[in-house]
GROMACS .gro file of C-alpha atoms in nm:
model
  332
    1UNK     CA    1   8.672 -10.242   1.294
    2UNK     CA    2   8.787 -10.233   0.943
    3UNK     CA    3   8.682 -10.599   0.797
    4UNK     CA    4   8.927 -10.572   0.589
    5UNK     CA    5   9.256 -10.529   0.792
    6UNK     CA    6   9.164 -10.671   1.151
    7UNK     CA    7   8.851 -10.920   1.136
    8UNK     CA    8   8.859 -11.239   1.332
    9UNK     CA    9   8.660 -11.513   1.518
   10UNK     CA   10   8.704 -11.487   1.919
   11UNK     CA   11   9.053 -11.386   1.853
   12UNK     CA   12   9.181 -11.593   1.588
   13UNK     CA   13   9.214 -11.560   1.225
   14UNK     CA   14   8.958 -11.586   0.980
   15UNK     CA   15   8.980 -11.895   0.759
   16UNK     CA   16   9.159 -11.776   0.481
   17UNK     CA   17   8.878 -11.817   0.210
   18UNK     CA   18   8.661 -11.564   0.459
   19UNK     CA   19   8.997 -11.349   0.514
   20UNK     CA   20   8.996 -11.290   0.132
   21UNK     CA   21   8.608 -11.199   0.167
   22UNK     CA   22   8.646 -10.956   0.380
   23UNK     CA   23   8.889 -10.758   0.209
   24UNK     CA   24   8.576 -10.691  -0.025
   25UNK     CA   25   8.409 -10.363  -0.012
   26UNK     CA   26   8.045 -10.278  -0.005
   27UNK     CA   27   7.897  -9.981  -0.150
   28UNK     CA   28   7.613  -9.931   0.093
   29UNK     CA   29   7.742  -9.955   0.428
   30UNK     CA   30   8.105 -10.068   0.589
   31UNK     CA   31   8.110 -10.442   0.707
   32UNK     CA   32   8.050 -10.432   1.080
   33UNK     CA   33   7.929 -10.098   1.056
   34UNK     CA   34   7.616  -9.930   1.190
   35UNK     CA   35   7.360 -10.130   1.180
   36UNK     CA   36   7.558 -10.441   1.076
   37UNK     CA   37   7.724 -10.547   1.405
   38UNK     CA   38   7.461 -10.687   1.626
   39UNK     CA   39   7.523 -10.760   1.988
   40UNK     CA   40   7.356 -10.933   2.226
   41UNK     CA   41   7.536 -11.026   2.575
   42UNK     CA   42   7.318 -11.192   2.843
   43UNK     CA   43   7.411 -11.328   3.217
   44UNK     CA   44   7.164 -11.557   3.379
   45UNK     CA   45   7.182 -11.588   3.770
   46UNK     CA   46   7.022 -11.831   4.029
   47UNK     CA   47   6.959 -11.843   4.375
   48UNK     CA   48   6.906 -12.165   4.544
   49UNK     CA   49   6.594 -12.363   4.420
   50UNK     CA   50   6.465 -11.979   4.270
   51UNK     CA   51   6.391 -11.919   3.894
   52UNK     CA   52   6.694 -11.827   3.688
   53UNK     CA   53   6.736 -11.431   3.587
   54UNK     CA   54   6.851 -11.228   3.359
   55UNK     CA   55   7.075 -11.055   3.553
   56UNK     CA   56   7.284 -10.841   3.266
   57UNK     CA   57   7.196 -10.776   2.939
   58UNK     CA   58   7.307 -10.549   2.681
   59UNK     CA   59   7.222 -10.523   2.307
   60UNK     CA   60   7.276 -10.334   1.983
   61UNK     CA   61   7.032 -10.317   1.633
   62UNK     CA   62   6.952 -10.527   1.496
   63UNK     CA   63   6.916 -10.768   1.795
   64UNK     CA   64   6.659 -10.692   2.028
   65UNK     CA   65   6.570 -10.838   2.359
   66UNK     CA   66   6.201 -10.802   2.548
   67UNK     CA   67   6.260 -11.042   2.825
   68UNK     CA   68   6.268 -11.389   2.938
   69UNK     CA   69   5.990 -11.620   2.935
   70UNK     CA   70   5.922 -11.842   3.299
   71UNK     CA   71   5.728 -12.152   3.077
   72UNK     CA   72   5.966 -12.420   3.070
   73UNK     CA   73   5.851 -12.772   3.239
   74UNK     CA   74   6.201 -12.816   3.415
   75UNK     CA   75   6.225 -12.625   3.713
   76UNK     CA   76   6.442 -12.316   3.754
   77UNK     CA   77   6.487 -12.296   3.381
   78UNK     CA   78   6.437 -11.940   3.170
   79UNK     CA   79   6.399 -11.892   2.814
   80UNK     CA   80   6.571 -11.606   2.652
   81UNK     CA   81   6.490 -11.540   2.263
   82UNK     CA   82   6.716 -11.313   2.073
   83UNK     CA   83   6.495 -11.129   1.853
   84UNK     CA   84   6.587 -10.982   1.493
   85UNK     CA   85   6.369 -10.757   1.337
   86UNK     CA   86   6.539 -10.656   1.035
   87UNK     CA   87   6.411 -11.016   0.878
   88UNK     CA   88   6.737 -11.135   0.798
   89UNK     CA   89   7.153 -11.132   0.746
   90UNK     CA   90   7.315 -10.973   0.495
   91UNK     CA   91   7.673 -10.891   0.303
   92UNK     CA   92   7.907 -10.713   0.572
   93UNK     CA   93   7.674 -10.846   0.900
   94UNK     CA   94   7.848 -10.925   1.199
   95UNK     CA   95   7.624 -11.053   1.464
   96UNK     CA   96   7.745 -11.171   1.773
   97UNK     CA   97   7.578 -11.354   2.104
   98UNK     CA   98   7.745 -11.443   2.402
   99UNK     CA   99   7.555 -11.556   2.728
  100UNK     CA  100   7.734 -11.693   3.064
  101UNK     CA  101   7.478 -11.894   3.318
  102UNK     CA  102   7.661 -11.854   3.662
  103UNK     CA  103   7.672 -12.151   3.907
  104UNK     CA  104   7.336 -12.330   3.922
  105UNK     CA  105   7.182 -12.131   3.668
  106UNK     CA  106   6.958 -12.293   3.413
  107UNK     CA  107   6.884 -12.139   3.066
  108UNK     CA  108   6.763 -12.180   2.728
  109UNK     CA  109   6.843 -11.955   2.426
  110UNK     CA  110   6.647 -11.939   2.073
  111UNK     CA  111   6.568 -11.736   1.821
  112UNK     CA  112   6.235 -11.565   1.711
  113UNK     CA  113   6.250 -11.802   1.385
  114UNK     CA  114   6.464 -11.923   1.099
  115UNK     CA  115   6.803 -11.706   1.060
  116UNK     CA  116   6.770 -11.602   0.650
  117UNK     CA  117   7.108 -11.543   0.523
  118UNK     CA  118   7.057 -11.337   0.199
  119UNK     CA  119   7.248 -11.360  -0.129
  120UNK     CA  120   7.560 -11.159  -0.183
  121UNK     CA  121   7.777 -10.948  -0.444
  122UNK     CA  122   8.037 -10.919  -0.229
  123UNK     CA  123   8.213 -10.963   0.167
  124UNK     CA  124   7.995 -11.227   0.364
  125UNK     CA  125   7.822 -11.280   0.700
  126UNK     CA  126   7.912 -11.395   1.042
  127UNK     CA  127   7.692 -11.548   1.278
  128UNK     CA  128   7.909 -11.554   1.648
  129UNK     CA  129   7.815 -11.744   1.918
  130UNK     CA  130   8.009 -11.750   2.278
  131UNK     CA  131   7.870 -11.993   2.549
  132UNK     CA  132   8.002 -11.955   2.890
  133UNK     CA  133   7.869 -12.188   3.138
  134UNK     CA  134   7.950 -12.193   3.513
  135UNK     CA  135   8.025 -12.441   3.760
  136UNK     CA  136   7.640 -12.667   3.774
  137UNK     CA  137   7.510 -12.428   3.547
  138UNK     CA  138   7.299 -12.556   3.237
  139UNK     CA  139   7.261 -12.425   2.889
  140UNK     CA  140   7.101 -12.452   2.578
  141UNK     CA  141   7.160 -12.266   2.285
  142UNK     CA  142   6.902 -12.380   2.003
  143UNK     CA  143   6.871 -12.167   1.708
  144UNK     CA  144   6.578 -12.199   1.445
  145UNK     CA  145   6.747 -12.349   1.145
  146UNK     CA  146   6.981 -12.135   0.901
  147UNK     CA  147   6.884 -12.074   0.533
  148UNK     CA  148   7.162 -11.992   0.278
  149UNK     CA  149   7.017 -11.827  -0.026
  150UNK     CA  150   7.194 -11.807  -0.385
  151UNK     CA  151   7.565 -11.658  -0.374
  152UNK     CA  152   7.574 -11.615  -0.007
  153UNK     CA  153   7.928 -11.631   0.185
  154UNK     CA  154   7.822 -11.708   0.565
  155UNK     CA  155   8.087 -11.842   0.844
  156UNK     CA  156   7.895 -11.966   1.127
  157UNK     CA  157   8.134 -11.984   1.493
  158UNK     CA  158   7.997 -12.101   1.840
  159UNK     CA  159   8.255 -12.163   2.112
  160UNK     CA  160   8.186 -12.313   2.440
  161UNK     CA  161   8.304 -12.284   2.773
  162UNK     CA  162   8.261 -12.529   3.058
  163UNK     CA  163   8.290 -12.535   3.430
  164UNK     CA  164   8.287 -12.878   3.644
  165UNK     CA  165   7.946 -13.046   3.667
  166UNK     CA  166   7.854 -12.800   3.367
  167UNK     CA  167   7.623 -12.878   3.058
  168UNK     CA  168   7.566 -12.713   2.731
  169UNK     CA  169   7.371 -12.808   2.440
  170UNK     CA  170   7.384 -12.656   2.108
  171UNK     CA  171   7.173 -12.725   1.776
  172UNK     CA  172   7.251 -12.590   1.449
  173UNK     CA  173   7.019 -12.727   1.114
  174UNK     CA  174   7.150 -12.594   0.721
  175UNK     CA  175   6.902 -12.510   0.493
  176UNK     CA  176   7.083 -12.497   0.154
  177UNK     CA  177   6.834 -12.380  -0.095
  178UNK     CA  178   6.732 -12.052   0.060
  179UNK     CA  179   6.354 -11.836  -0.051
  180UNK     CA  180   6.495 -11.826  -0.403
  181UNK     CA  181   6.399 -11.993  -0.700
  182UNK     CA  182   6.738 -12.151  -0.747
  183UNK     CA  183   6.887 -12.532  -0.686
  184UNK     CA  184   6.983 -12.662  -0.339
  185UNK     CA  185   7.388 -12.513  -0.261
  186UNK     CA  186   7.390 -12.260  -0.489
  187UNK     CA  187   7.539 -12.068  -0.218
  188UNK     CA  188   7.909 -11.967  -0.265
  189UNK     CA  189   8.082 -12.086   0.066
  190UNK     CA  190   7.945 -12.188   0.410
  191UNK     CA  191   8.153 -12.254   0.705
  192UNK     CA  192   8.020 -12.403   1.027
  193UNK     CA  193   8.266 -12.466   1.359
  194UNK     CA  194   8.178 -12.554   1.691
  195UNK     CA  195   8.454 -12.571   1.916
  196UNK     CA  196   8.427 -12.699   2.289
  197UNK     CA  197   8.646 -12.653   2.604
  198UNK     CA  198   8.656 -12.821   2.931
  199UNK     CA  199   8.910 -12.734   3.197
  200UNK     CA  200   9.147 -12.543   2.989
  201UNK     CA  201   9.120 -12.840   2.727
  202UNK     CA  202   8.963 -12.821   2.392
  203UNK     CA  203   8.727 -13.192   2.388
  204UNK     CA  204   8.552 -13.061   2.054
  205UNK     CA  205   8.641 -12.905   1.747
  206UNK     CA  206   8.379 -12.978   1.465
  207UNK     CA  207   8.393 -12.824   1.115
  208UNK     CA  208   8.073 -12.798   0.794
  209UNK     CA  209   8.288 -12.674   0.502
  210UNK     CA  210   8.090 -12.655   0.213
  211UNK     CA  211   8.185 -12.474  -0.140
  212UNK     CA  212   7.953 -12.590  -0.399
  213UNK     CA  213   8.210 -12.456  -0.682
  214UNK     CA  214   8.517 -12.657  -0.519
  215UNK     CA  215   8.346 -12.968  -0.431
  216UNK     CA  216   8.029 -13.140  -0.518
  217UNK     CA  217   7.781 -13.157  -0.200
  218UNK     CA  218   7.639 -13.445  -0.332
  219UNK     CA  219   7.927 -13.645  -0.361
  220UNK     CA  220   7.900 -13.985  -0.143
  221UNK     CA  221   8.156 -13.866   0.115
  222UNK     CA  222   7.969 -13.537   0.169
  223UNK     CA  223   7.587 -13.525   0.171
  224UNK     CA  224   7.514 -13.747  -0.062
  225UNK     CA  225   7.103 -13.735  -0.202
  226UNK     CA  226   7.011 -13.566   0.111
  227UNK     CA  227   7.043 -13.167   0.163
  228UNK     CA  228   6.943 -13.071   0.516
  229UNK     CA  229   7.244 -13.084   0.750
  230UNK     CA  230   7.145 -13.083   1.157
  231UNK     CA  231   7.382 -13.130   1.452
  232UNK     CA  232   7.319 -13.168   1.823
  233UNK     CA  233   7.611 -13.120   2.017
  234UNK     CA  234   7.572 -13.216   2.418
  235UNK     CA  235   7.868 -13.087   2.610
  236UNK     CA  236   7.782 -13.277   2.969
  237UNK     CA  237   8.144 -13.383   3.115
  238UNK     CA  238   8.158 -13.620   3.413
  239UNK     CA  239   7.795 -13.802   3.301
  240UNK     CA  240   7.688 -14.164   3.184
  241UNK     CA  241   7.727 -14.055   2.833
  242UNK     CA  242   7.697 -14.436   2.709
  243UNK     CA  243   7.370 -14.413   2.878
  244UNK     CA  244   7.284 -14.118   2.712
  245UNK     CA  245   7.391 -14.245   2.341
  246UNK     CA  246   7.167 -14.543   2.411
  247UNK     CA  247   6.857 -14.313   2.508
  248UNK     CA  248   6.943 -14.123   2.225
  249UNK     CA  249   6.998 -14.379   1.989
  250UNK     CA  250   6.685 -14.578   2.071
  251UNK     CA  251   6.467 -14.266   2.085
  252UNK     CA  252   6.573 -14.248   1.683
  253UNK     CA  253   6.529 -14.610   1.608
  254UNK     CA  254   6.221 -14.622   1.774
  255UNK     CA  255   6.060 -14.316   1.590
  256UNK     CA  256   6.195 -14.464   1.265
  257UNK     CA  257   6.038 -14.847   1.314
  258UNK     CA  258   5.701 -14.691   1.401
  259UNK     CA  259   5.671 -14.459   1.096
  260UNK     CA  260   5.652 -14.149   1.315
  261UNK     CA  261   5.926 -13.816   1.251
  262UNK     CA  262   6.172 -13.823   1.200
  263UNK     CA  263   6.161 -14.149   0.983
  264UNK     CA  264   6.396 -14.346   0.801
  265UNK     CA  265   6.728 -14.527   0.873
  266UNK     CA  266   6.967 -14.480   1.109
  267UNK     CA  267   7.339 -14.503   1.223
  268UNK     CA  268   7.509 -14.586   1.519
  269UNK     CA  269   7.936 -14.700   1.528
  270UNK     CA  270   7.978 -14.654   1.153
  271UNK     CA  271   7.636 -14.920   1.073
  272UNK     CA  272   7.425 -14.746   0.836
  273UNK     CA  273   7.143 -14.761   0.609
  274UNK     CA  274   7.059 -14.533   0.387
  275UNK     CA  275   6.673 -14.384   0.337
  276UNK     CA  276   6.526 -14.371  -0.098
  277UNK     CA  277   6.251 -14.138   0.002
  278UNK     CA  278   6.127 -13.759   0.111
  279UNK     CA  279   6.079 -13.797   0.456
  280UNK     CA  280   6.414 -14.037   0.559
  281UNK     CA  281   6.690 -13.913   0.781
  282UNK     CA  282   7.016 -14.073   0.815
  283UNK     CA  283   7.134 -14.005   1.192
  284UNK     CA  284   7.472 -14.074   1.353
  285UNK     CA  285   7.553 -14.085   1.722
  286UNK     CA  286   7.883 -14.064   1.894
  287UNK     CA  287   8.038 -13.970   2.227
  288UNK     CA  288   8.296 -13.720   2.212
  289UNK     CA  289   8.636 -13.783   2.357
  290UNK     CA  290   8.796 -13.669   2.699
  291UNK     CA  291   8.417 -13.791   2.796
  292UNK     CA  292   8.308 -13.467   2.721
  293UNK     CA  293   7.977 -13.537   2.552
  294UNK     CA  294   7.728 -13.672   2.292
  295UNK     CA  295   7.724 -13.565   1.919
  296UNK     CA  296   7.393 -13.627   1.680
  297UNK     CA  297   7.485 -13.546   1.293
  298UNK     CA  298   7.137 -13.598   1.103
  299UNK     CA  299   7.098 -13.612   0.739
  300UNK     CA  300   6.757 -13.525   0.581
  301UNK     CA  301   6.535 -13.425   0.248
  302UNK     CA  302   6.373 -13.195   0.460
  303UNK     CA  303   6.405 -12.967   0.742
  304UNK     CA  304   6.141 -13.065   0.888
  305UNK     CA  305   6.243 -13.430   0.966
  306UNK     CA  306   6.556 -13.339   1.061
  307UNK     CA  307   6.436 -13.081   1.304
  308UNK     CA  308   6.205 -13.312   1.446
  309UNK     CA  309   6.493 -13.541   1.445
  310UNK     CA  310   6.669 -13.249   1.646
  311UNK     CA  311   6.366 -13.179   1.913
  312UNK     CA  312   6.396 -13.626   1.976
  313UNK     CA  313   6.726 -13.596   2.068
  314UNK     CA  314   6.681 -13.282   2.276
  315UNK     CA  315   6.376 -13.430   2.471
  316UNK     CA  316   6.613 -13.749   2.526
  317UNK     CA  317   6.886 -13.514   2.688
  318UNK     CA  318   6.601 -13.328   2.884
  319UNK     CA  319   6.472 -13.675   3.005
  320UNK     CA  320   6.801 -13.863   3.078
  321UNK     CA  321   6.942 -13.552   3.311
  322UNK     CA  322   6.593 -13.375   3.455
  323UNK     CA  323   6.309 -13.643   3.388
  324UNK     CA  324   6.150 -13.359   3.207
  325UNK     CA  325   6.084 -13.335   2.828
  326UNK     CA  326   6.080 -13.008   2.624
  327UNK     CA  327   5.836 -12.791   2.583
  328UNK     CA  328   5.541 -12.892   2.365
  329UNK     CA  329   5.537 -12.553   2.218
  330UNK     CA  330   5.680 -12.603   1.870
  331UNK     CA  331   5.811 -12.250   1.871
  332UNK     CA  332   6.094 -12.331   2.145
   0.00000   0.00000   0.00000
């Protein structure tokens, strides 16, 4: 596909800042080209009270797939982790994922590590994401966190498709100040949207817009003093979701008053406190409408509060729907 004339995002038009992008050329390689469009489609199957397959798979370079993994504590569950060899994403990479879990399936997706998004001279990068989620299926699609170097242009899309007495959960954690000797959003533009339907309706539509040169990041109505940006988005329709903000909520509070990770201050219904030192997190947690789910938006110095921040909140989920946690291994 010619970037320049007929790129979009599951059908619809670029934003226009990424429309003007991609009328760039690059003087190695065409955006999307060889090498540059990664694809990775996977359908997960189950059978009664049976561990979940992997049923359908197909790939293209530089994604690369070896397998599931049959370790998770909740029963049935599989772990799939798309695999990326070439070390990171570059100017003119289009990388697409799309997995389905048909009805009772239970999956998780990750990646190998970290997703590196190099800096740019020209075009920009597109990380795709399409989660399709069957009647009493259950999926979650937790990335390692993304790092924006210097100059980078990266739009970041995951939409999500639900069935009744469905559930998907989906992490994403920014990493603004990249392997590069350079100050924290240095980047040129980065564009994060999640969007979320349930029965033909759309119950989430959430939006990172961040351009450095436009608008000051650390303004008080953006990020502030912090510079790590996490989200947790749990897409569980037809649950107790006040029950599950509590847990969630709690789990937070509770880590923060005993000094373990993720510490710091909280928020919870617009209340909030903010953290003066390396290791603080500011967290928010709301339900979504339509009843459609829980969001977590966590604020941080570092990435590693705010994924540990993250992996709370995912155990909480875990425990509130299975009575299972996650995995201990770090790595998931």
């Amino acid at each position: 596909m010619d970037a320049a004339k007929g790129d979009s995002v599951s059908g619809q038009p670029l934003p226009p800042a990424f429309e003007s992008y991609a009328a760039e050329s690059l003087a190695q390689a065409p955006a999307g080209g060889p090498g540059k469009n990664g694809l990775l489609e996977a359908t997960l199957a189950r059978s009664g009270d049976n561990q979940t397959r992997l049923v359908r798979d197909r790939v293209n370079v530089p994604y690369h797939l070896t397998g599931t993994l049959e370790t998770d504590p909740v029963p049935g569950l599989t772990t799939l982790i798309a695999q990326e060899p070439t070390g990171g994403v570059a100017q003119g990479d289009r990388h697409r994922l799309a997995v389905e879990t048909r009805p009772g399936a239970r999956a998780h997706v990750t990646t190998q590590s970290a997703t590196k998004v190099h800096s740019m001279r020209a075009n920009y990068a597109h990380l795709d994401a399409t989660l399709e989620a069957r009647a009493g299926s259950y999926l979650e699609y937790l990335p390692g966190p993304t790092i924006v170097n210097e100059d980078a242009r990266c739009l970041q899309t995951i939409n999500v498709n639900l069935a009744d007495d469905a559930a998907v959960v989906v992490s994403d954690v920014l990493v603004p100040d990249g392997l590069t000797q350079h100050e924290s959003f240095d980047f040129d533009h980065y564009l994060a949207r999640v969007e979320a339907e349930y029965d033909g309706t759309l119950v989430c539509a959430d939006t990172v817009d961040i351009r450095p040169d436009e608008r000051d990041p650390r303004h008080s109505t953006s990020v502030g003093e912090y510079e790590v940006i996490g989200s947790l988005y749990v897409f569980a329709p037809g649950r107790d979701l006040q029950s599950l903000t509590d847990r969630i909520y709690d789990r937070l509070e509770a880590d923060s008053e005993d000094g373990a990770e993720p510490a710091g201050a909280t928020e919870r219904d617009g209340d909030e406190s903010g953290g003066d030192r390396p290791g603080s997190t500011l967290v928010g947690v709301s339900t979504l409408p339509h009843g459609a789910g829980v969001v977590v938006r966590i604020l941080g110095y570092r990435q590693l509060d705010v994924t540990n921040a993250i992996r709370d909140a995912w155990d909480e989920t875990r425990r509130e729907r299975f009575a299972v946690g996650i995995p201990a291994d770090r790595r998931y």
